[in-house]
GROMACS .gro file of C-alpha atoms in nm:
model
  371
    1MET     CA    1  -1.237  -3.068  -4.067
    2ASP     CA    2  -1.462  -2.987  -3.763
    3ILE     CA    3  -1.432  -2.636  -3.620
    4GLU     CA    4  -1.268  -2.758  -3.297
    5ILE     CA    5  -0.911  -2.912  -3.337
    6THR     CA    6  -0.676  -3.082  -3.111
    7ALA     CA    7  -0.346  -2.957  -2.967
    8SER     CA    8  -0.155  -3.215  -3.240
    9GLU     CA    9  -0.377  -3.078  -3.510
   10LEU     CA   10  -0.275  -2.721  -3.420
   11LEU     CA   11   0.088  -2.814  -3.451
   12GLU     CA   12   0.025  -2.976  -3.792
   13LEU     CA   13  -0.140  -2.668  -3.923
   14ARG     CA   14   0.087  -2.422  -3.750
   15ASP     CA   15   0.394  -2.636  -3.938
   16ASN     CA   16   0.222  -2.560  -4.276
   17GLY     CA   17   0.172  -2.216  -4.239
   18CYS     CA   18  -0.162  -2.151  -4.035
   19ALA     CA   19  -0.191  -1.819  -3.825
   20VAL     CA   20  -0.233  -1.876  -3.466
   21ILE     CA   21  -0.440  -1.617  -3.302
   22ASP     CA   22  -0.477  -1.562  -2.919
   23ILE     CA   23  -0.789  -1.376  -2.834
   24ARG     CA   24  -0.750  -1.325  -2.471
   25ASP     CA   25  -0.634  -0.983  -2.333
   26ALA     CA   26  -0.263  -0.863  -2.360
   27THR     CA   27  -0.166  -0.913  -2.021
   28ALA     CA   28  -0.275  -1.293  -2.060
   29PHE     CA   29  -0.088  -1.297  -2.383
   30ASP     CA   30   0.213  -1.135  -2.234
   31TYR     CA   31   0.239  -1.377  -1.955
   32GLY     CA   32   0.241  -1.670  -2.165
   33HIS     CA   33   0.104  -1.796  -2.533
   34ILE     CA   34   0.160  -2.048  -2.780
   35GLY     CA   35   0.443  -2.030  -2.979
   36GLY     CA   36   0.407  -1.836  -3.307
   37ALA     CA   37   0.071  -1.706  -3.195
   38VAL     CA   38  -0.015  -1.338  -3.228
   39ASN     CA   39  -0.246  -1.153  -3.002
   40VAL     CA   40  -0.579  -1.020  -3.151
   41PRO     CA   41  -0.811  -0.965  -2.831
   42LEU     CA   42  -1.170  -1.094  -2.861
   43SER     CA   43  -1.287  -0.721  -2.875
   44GLY     CA   44  -1.147  -0.647  -3.204
   45ILE     CA   45  -1.139  -0.986  -3.367
   46THR     CA   46  -1.440  -0.900  -3.587
   47ALA     CA   47  -1.268  -0.574  -3.717
   48ALA     CA   48  -0.917  -0.689  -3.752
   49GLU     CA   49  -0.761  -0.732  -4.101
   50LEU     CA   50  -0.676  -1.112  -4.048
   51PRO     CA   51  -0.457  -1.299  -4.305
   52PRO     CA   52  -0.632  -1.469  -4.590
   53LYS     CA   53  -0.546  -1.812  -4.503
   54LYS     CA   54  -0.634  -2.086  -4.233
   55LEU     CA   55  -0.673  -1.948  -3.892
   56VAL     CA   56  -0.670  -2.116  -3.561
   57LEU     CA   57  -0.814  -1.943  -3.280
   58TYR     CA   58  -0.792  -1.982  -2.895
   59CYS     CA   59  -0.881  -1.833  -2.571
   60ARG     CA   60  -0.827  -1.954  -2.190
   61SER     CA   61  -1.091  -2.234  -2.235
   62GLY     CA   62  -1.217  -2.270  -2.594
   63GLU     CA   63  -1.553  -2.157  -2.536
   64GLU     CA   64  -1.503  -1.779  -2.652
   65SER     CA   65  -1.260  -1.880  -2.950
   66LYS     CA   66  -1.522  -2.126  -3.088
   67LYS     CA   67  -1.802  -1.845  -3.104
   68ALA     CA   68  -1.533  -1.642  -3.270
   69ALA     CA   69  -1.437  -1.914  -3.517
   70GLU     CA   70  -1.798  -1.928  -3.626
   71GLU     CA   71  -1.859  -1.592  -3.673
   72LEU     CA   72  -1.541  -1.583  -3.893
   73ARG     CA   73  -1.643  -1.868  -4.069
   74GLY     CA   74  -1.970  -1.658  -4.146
   75ARG     CA   75  -1.747  -1.402  -4.309
   76GLY     CA   76  -1.565  -1.648  -4.500
   77TYR     CA   77  -1.270  -1.721  -4.340
   78GLU     CA   78  -1.129  -2.110  -4.304
   79ALA     CA   79  -1.132  -2.053  -3.897
   80PHE     CA   80  -1.089  -2.332  -3.640
   81SER     CA   81  -1.087  -2.324  -3.267
   82LEU     CA   82  -0.837  -2.509  -3.041
   83SER     CA   83  -1.022  -2.739  -2.812
   84GLY     CA   84  -0.967  -2.677  -2.463
   85GLY     CA   85  -0.816  -2.357  -2.518
   86TYR     CA   86  -0.500  -2.252  -2.381
   87ILE     CA   87  -0.555  -2.469  -2.062
   88GLY     CA   88  -0.585  -2.793  -2.266
   89TRP     CA   89  -0.261  -2.693  -2.443
   90ILE     CA   90  -0.068  -2.663  -2.138
   91HIS     CA   91  -0.184  -2.999  -2.031
   92SER     CA   92  -0.087  -3.147  -2.358
   93ARG     CA   93   0.256  -2.977  -2.322
   94LEU     CA   94   0.317  -3.146  -1.956
   95ALA     CA   95   0.301  -3.470  -2.110
   96ASP     CA   96   0.643  -3.448  -2.250
   97SER     CA   97   0.879  -3.649  -2.027
   98SER     CA   98   1.215  -3.495  -2.160
   99LEU     CA   99   1.120  -3.125  -2.030
  100ASN     CA  100   1.319  -3.132  -1.708
  101GLY     CA  101   1.646  -3.200  -1.859
  102GLN     CA  102   1.601  -2.954  -2.132
  103VAL     CA  103   1.519  -2.678  -1.894
  104GLU     CA  104   1.797  -2.739  -1.666
  105LEU     CA  105   2.040  -2.761  -1.977
  106SER     CA  106   1.927  -2.418  -2.060
  107LEU     CA  107   2.020  -2.289  -1.738
  108ARG     CA  108   2.345  -2.385  -1.747
  109LYS     CA  109   2.406  -2.313  -2.087
  110LYS     CA  110   2.206  -2.042  -2.297
  111PHE     CA  111   2.071  -1.842  -1.970
  112LYS     CA  112   2.404  -1.874  -1.741
  113LYS     CA  113   2.487  -1.525  -1.799
  114SER     CA  114   2.152  -1.355  -1.832
  115ILE     CA  115   1.994  -1.568  -1.524
  116TRP     CA  116   2.206  -1.799  -1.321
  117CYS     CA  117   2.485  -1.548  -1.287
  118ARG     CA  118   2.246  -1.252  -1.186
  119PHE     CA  119   2.049  -1.524  -0.961
  120THR     CA  120   2.383  -1.598  -0.777
  121LYS     CA  121   2.503  -1.205  -0.761
  122ALA     CA  122   2.214  -1.118  -0.574
  123ILE     CA  123   2.255  -1.411  -0.324
  124ASN     CA  124   2.598  -1.326  -0.268
  125GLU     CA  125   2.562  -0.951  -0.279
  126TYR     CA  126   2.281  -0.910  -0.049
  127GLU     CA  127   2.355  -1.241   0.140
  128LEU     CA  128   2.063  -1.399   0.112
  129VAL     CA  129   2.154  -1.770   0.179
  130GLN     CA  130   2.364  -1.845   0.466
  131PRO     CA  131   2.506  -2.200   0.598
  132ASN     CA  132   2.259  -2.420   0.769
  133ASP     CA  133   1.973  -2.207   0.641
  134ARG     CA  134   1.650  -2.386   0.550
  135ILE     CA  135   1.448  -2.202   0.318
  136ALA     CA  136   1.080  -2.222   0.184
  137VAL     CA  137   1.071  -2.149  -0.180
  138CYS     CA  138   0.724  -2.058  -0.226
  139ILE     CA  139   0.583  -2.159  -0.572
  140SER     CA  140   0.258  -1.974  -0.699
  141GLY     CA  141   0.259  -2.158  -1.017
  142GLY     CA  142   0.350  -1.868  -1.245
  143LYS     CA  143   0.689  -1.847  -1.449
  144ASP     CA  144   0.896  -1.641  -1.177
  145SER     CA  145   0.845  -1.900  -0.889
  146MET     CA  146   0.919  -2.184  -1.123
  147LEU     CA  147   1.214  -2.057  -1.252
  148MET     CA  148   1.342  -1.967  -0.884
  149ALA     CA  149   1.262  -2.319  -0.768
  150LYS     CA  150   1.503  -2.467  -1.034
  151LEU     CA  151   1.771  -2.225  -0.977
  152PHE     CA  152   1.774  -2.332  -0.596
  153GLN     CA  153   1.783  -2.707  -0.737
  154GLU     CA  154   2.085  -2.583  -0.950
  155LEU     CA  155   2.247  -2.406  -0.647
  156LYS     CA  156   2.210  -2.731  -0.424
  157ARG     CA  157   2.384  -2.915  -0.678
  158HIS     CA  158   2.683  -2.685  -0.631
  159ASP     CA  159   2.706  -2.749  -0.275
  160LYS     CA  160   2.928  -2.468  -0.140
  161PHE     CA  161   2.790  -2.508   0.206
  162PRO     CA  162   2.487  -2.687   0.364
  163PHE     CA  163   2.147  -2.558   0.320
  164GLU     CA  164   1.787  -2.697   0.274
  165VAL     CA  165   1.542  -2.593   0.079
  166VAL     CA  166   1.133  -2.700   0.087
  167PHE     CA  167   0.925  -2.652  -0.231
  168LEU     CA  168   0.622  -2.501  -0.089
  169VAL     CA  169   0.272  -2.443  -0.264
  170MET     CA  170  -0.014  -2.291  -0.093
  171ASP     CA  171  -0.358  -2.368  -0.250
  172PRO     CA  172  -0.565  -2.055  -0.146
  173GLY     CA  173  -0.849  -2.177  -0.360
  174TYR     CA  174  -0.766  -2.248  -0.690
  175SER     CA  175  -0.980  -2.391  -0.970
  176PRO     CA  176  -0.928  -2.784  -1.033
  177ASP     CA  177  -0.769  -2.670  -1.355
  178ASN     CA  178  -0.489  -2.437  -1.215
  179ARG     CA  179  -0.417  -2.685  -0.941
  180ARG     CA  180  -0.342  -2.972  -1.177
  181ILE     CA  181  -0.136  -2.738  -1.403
  182ILE     CA  182   0.078  -2.640  -1.075
  183GLU     CA  183   0.118  -2.992  -0.992
  184LYS     CA  184   0.177  -3.127  -1.339
  185ASN     CA  185   0.466  -2.838  -1.407
  186ALA     CA  186   0.631  -2.927  -1.082
  187GLU     CA  187   0.621  -3.296  -1.172
  188ALA     CA  188   0.753  -3.242  -1.551
  189MET     CA  189   1.016  -3.027  -1.406
  190SER     CA  190   1.123  -3.275  -1.099
  191ILE     CA  191   1.037  -3.004  -0.827
  192PRO     CA  192   0.934  -3.205  -0.520
  193VAL     CA  193   0.644  -2.970  -0.422
  194SER     CA  194   0.480  -2.949  -0.056
  195ILE     CA  195   0.094  -2.845  -0.105
  196PHE     CA  196  -0.126  -2.676   0.171
  197GLU     CA  197  -0.463  -2.539   0.154
  198SER     CA  198  -0.610  -2.229   0.278
  199SER     CA  199  -0.951  -2.030   0.210
  200ILE     CA  200  -0.809  -1.703   0.138
  201PHE     CA  201  -0.970  -1.644  -0.203
  202ASP     CA  202  -1.325  -1.706  -0.049
  203SER     CA  203  -1.223  -1.470   0.210
  204VAL     CA  204  -1.116  -1.181  -0.023
  205PHE     CA  205  -1.380  -1.244  -0.289
  206ASN     CA  206  -1.624  -1.016  -0.179
  207ILE     CA  207  -1.403  -0.742  -0.066
  208GLU     CA  208  -1.448  -0.436  -0.305
  209LYS     CA  209  -1.137  -0.196  -0.204
  210ASN     CA  210  -0.788  -0.343  -0.258
  211PRO     CA  211  -0.853  -0.724  -0.289
  212CYS     CA  212  -0.542  -0.805  -0.433
  213TYR     CA  213  -0.322  -0.608  -0.164
  214ILE     CA  214  -0.519  -0.772   0.099
  215CYS     CA  215  -0.505  -1.118  -0.058
  216ALA     CA  216  -0.121  -1.087  -0.093
  217ARG     CA  217  -0.079  -0.981   0.272
  218MET     CA  218  -0.296  -1.285   0.379
  219ARG     CA  219  -0.113  -1.529   0.129
  220ARG     CA  220   0.250  -1.404   0.269
  221GLY     CA  221   0.127  -1.472   0.643
  222TYR     CA  222   0.004  -1.814   0.562
  223LEU     CA  223   0.338  -1.887   0.410
  224TYR     CA  224   0.536  -1.762   0.700
  225SER     CA  225   0.341  -1.965   0.910
  226LYS     CA  226   0.348  -2.295   0.717
  227ALA     CA  227   0.727  -2.237   0.666
  228LYS     CA  228   0.805  -2.184   1.026
  229GLU     CA  229   0.605  -2.511   1.107
  230LEU     CA  230   0.808  -2.682   0.864
  231GLY     CA  231   1.138  -2.592   1.037
  232CYS     CA  232   1.243  -2.315   0.786
  233ASN     CA  233   1.400  -1.981   0.887
  234LYS     CA  234   1.312  -1.822   0.544
  235ILE     CA  235   1.054  -1.778   0.300
  236ALA     CA  236   1.193  -1.700  -0.083
  237LEU     CA  237   0.959  -1.505  -0.322
  238GLY     CA  238   0.980  -1.470  -0.692
  239HIS     CA  239   0.982  -1.103  -0.735
  240HIS     CA  240   1.240  -0.999  -1.002
  241PHE     CA  241   1.426  -0.653  -1.118
  242ASP     CA  242   1.140  -0.518  -1.318
  243ASP     CA  243   0.882  -0.565  -0.983
  244VAL     CA  244   1.154  -0.372  -0.781
  245ILE     CA  245   1.178  -0.073  -1.053
  246GLU     CA  246   0.809  -0.061  -1.089
  247THR     CA  247   0.755  -0.067  -0.715
  248ILE     CA  248   0.991   0.268  -0.671
  249LEU     CA  249   0.812   0.441  -0.937
  250MET     CA  250   0.445   0.362  -0.808
  251GLY     CA  251   0.550   0.474  -0.479
  252MET     CA  252   0.667   0.791  -0.617
  253LEU     CA  253   0.376   0.840  -0.833
  254TYR     CA  254   0.085   0.695  -0.652
  255GLY     CA  255   0.204   0.707  -0.297
  256GLY     CA  256   0.403   0.999  -0.262
  257GLN     CA  257   0.699   0.844  -0.112
  258VAL     CA  258   1.038   0.702  -0.209
  259GLN     CA  259   1.072   0.332  -0.133
  260THR     CA  260   1.166   0.040  -0.283
  261MET     CA  261   1.085  -0.372  -0.276
  262MET     CA  262   1.397  -0.489  -0.028
  263PRO     CA  263   1.593  -0.775  -0.150
  264LYS     CA  264   1.548  -0.923   0.212
  265LEU     CA  265   1.318  -0.831   0.542
  266ARG     CA  266   1.319  -0.969   0.891
  267SER     CA  267   0.929  -1.056   0.946
  268THR     CA  268   0.772  -0.840   1.213
  269ASN     CA  269   0.503  -1.081   1.302
  270PHE     CA  270   0.700  -1.428   1.301
  271GLU     CA  271   1.002  -1.410   1.506
  272GLY     CA  272   1.308  -1.552   1.371
  273MET     CA  273   1.183  -1.553   1.015
  274GLU     CA  274   1.300  -1.366   0.720
  275LEU     CA  275   1.173  -1.311   0.346
  276ILE     CA  276   1.436  -1.327   0.083
  277ARG     CA  277   1.408  -1.193  -0.317
  278PRO     CA  278   1.679  -1.425  -0.496
  279LEU     CA  279   1.551  -1.300  -0.845
  280TYR     CA  280   1.619  -0.941  -0.729
  281LEU     CA  281   1.846  -0.869  -1.016
  282VAL     CA  282   1.707  -1.104  -1.290
  283ARG     CA  283   1.533  -0.892  -1.574
  284GLU     CA  284   1.154  -1.019  -1.675
  285SER     CA  285   1.248  -1.028  -2.032
  286ASP     CA  286   1.519  -1.292  -1.945
  287ILE     CA  287   1.269  -1.476  -1.751
  288LYS     CA  288   0.990  -1.456  -2.050
  289HIS     CA  289   1.296  -1.588  -2.271
  290TRP     CA  290   1.352  -1.854  -2.100
  291ARG     CA  291   0.987  -1.960  -2.055
  292ASP     CA  292   0.949  -1.926  -2.427
  293TYR     CA  293   1.277  -2.104  -2.533
  294ASN     CA  294   1.179  -2.435  -2.336
  295ASP     CA  295   0.800  -2.378  -2.445
  296LEU     CA  296   0.697  -2.384  -2.096
  297CYS     CA  297   0.342  -2.293  -2.006
  298PHE     CA  298   0.226  -2.142  -1.653
  299ILE     CA  299  -0.089  -2.005  -1.521
  300GLN     CA  300  -0.121  -1.629  -1.500
  301CYS     CA  301  -0.283  -1.582  -1.191
  302ALA     CA  302  -0.494  -1.829  -1.026
  303CYS     CA  303  -0.754  -1.619  -0.859
  304ARG     CA  304  -1.104  -1.570  -0.940
  305PHE     CA  305  -1.047  -1.180  -1.032
  306THR     CA  306  -0.772  -1.251  -1.289
  307GLU     CA  307  -1.005  -1.544  -1.436
  308SER     CA  308  -1.299  -1.333  -1.495
  309CYS     CA  309  -1.077  -1.035  -1.651
  310ALA     CA  310  -0.918  -1.253  -1.873
  311GLU     CA  311  -1.257  -1.373  -2.011
  312CYS     CA  312  -1.463  -1.072  -1.992
  313SER     CA  313  -1.297  -0.750  -1.973
  314ASP     CA  314  -1.244  -0.593  -2.324
  315ASN     CA  315  -1.249  -0.225  -2.229
  316GLY     CA  316  -0.902  -0.183  -2.059
  317GLN     CA  317  -1.061  -0.128  -1.708
  318SER     CA  318  -0.848  -0.443  -1.547
  319GLU     CA  319  -0.522  -0.261  -1.618
  320SER     CA  320  -0.362  -0.255  -1.290
  321LYS     CA  321  -0.151   0.034  -1.175
  322ARG     CA  322   0.162  -0.178  -1.188
  323LEU     CA  323   0.060  -0.223  -1.568
  324GLU     CA  324   0.042   0.160  -1.616
  325ILE     CA  325   0.375   0.175  -1.493
  326LYS     CA  326   0.527  -0.123  -1.681
  327ASN     CA  327   0.403   0.085  -1.995
  328LEU     CA  328   0.544   0.410  -1.887
  329ILE     CA  329   0.900   0.261  -1.828
  330ALA     CA  330   0.853   0.079  -2.203
  331GLU     CA  331   0.742   0.439  -2.338
  332LEU     CA  332   1.060   0.617  -2.172
  333LYS     CA  333   1.308   0.331  -2.236
  334LYS     CA  334   1.236   0.408  -2.623
  335ASN     CA  335   1.432   0.736  -2.559
  336ASN     CA  336   1.671   0.660  -2.273
  337PRO     CA  337   1.789   0.270  -2.274
  338GLN     CA  338   1.946   0.322  -1.954
  339VAL     CA  339   1.621   0.422  -1.782
  340GLU     CA  340   1.546   0.089  -1.597
  341LYS     CA  341   1.911   0.096  -1.456
  342ASN     CA  342   1.870   0.451  -1.356
  343ILE     CA  343   1.554   0.394  -1.145
  344PHE     CA  344   1.710   0.099  -0.982
  345ARG     CA  345   2.014   0.280  -0.901
  346SER     CA  346   1.813   0.591  -0.797
  347VAL     CA  347   1.757   0.396  -0.446
  348GLU     CA  348   2.125   0.307  -0.418
  349ASN     CA  349   2.259   0.666  -0.471
  350VAL     CA  350   2.010   0.868  -0.250
  351ASN     CA  351   2.202   1.169  -0.124
  352LEU     CA  352   2.063   1.246   0.223
  353SER     CA  353   2.194   1.600   0.225
  354THR     CA  354   1.965   1.710  -0.053
  355ILE     CA  355   1.644   1.533   0.107
  356ILE     CA  356   1.361   1.758   0.248
  357ALA     CA  357   1.265   1.471   0.503
  358TYR     CA  358   1.297   1.140   0.529
  359LYS     CA  359   1.179   0.850   0.799
  360GLU     CA  360   1.397   0.623   0.994
  361ASN     CA  361   1.234   0.362   1.218
  362GLY     CA  362   0.908   0.550   1.217
  363GLU     CA  363   1.074   0.884   1.302
  364VAL     CA  364   1.072   1.194   1.072
  365HIS     CA  365   1.389   1.370   1.019
  366ARG     CA  366   1.401   1.701   0.832
  367PHE     CA  367   1.667   1.917   0.691
  368LEU     CA  368   1.608   2.175   0.896
  369ASP     CA  369   1.716   1.986   1.190
  370SER     CA  370   2.084   2.014   1.070
  371TYR     CA  371   2.048   2.297   0.866
   0.00000   0.00000   0.00000
C-alpha cells in the first residue's frame, strides 16, 4: 500500500485496529479531530512511544504527516499518511446526505436536556428573543455558531411567537479551503446562509499588537452593519458558558477588573441594534459531545495567524491567555467540581457593601462615599 491513503481506506484500517494519530497541536485537536484519533503533536512524534501496529498519521493538509510517516517507516513502523489531511477528511465527511436529519434528531433526543433546554432557558431568562425580532445569526464556521444556527431553526419550528432569522456569514478573507468547508457544512445541515465579503484579514495581518482583538472588533462592526442593512435589529453570537467564566477570570487576573461577558448588549455605534448570546448557559463540553456524536467537522479558526500556528508552532508560544485560563479552571476543577458554577455565580451575587469601589456609567463610586 502506498504511503498516502484515502479517507475510505483510513476507515477500513481504523475498523481493523489501526492507530490513528493526529499530529496537529493540542488546541487544533481539541477543536475537532477524526473519531478514535489520539493526539501526538509533530514536535514529539519521533520521541513518542507508538503502538507496534499500523499507524495512520494526519495533519491539517497532509504535507507534514507524509514527512512524519516516511520518517517512522525508516524506524521500522508500518506508517501511512492521510491524503489531504484533516481538511480532506472534512470534505469527504460532508458528502453524507443523511447528516442533517441525524443532527436535528440528536438535538431533540440525546441533547435535549444538555443543549436545547439550556438554550431556551437563556432565551427566556435573559429575554433574548422578542416577538417580531429579525435576528442575524452570525456563523463563523466553527462548532459553536453552527450549533446555534441549528438551535434557531428548531426554535422557529416551535413557532410560539413570530420572529425571523437570517443566517449570516462574513468572509473576512478565508482561504478557498475554509470557505468551501463553511459552505458545505451549511449545505449538509440545511442552513440557508447569506455570505458577504470583507478584507479584514488583510487589514490586521501586519498588526503586531493584539491583532486578534482588533480583528474581532472589526468583524463585529461589519456584522452589525450588514445585519442592519438586511433589516435586522439583533445579531446573535455563539459565545457559550465557558467563554463567560473564562472572561471573568481573565478580567481579574490580567485586566485588574471584575466584569463579565453579558448575555445581551445594546450597540453603542449602531442605533437600535442589539447583540445577544443564546448559548450563554450551554457548556462547551456538551457542544463538543454533540459535534463528536454526529461526527461533525468544523474549521478551528480560518485566520492566517491560526493556520500558521497550527502547522508551525510546536513550542507552546501560540497559547493564548484564554487557553491559560481554560487550563487553570480545569486544574481547579480537580479539587472542586463546582468551581465553574461558582465563577459564574460570583458575578450574579455581587455584594456592593463589600466592594471598595465600582464603576457605573463611567462614574467611579467608592465605599467611603457612604461610609
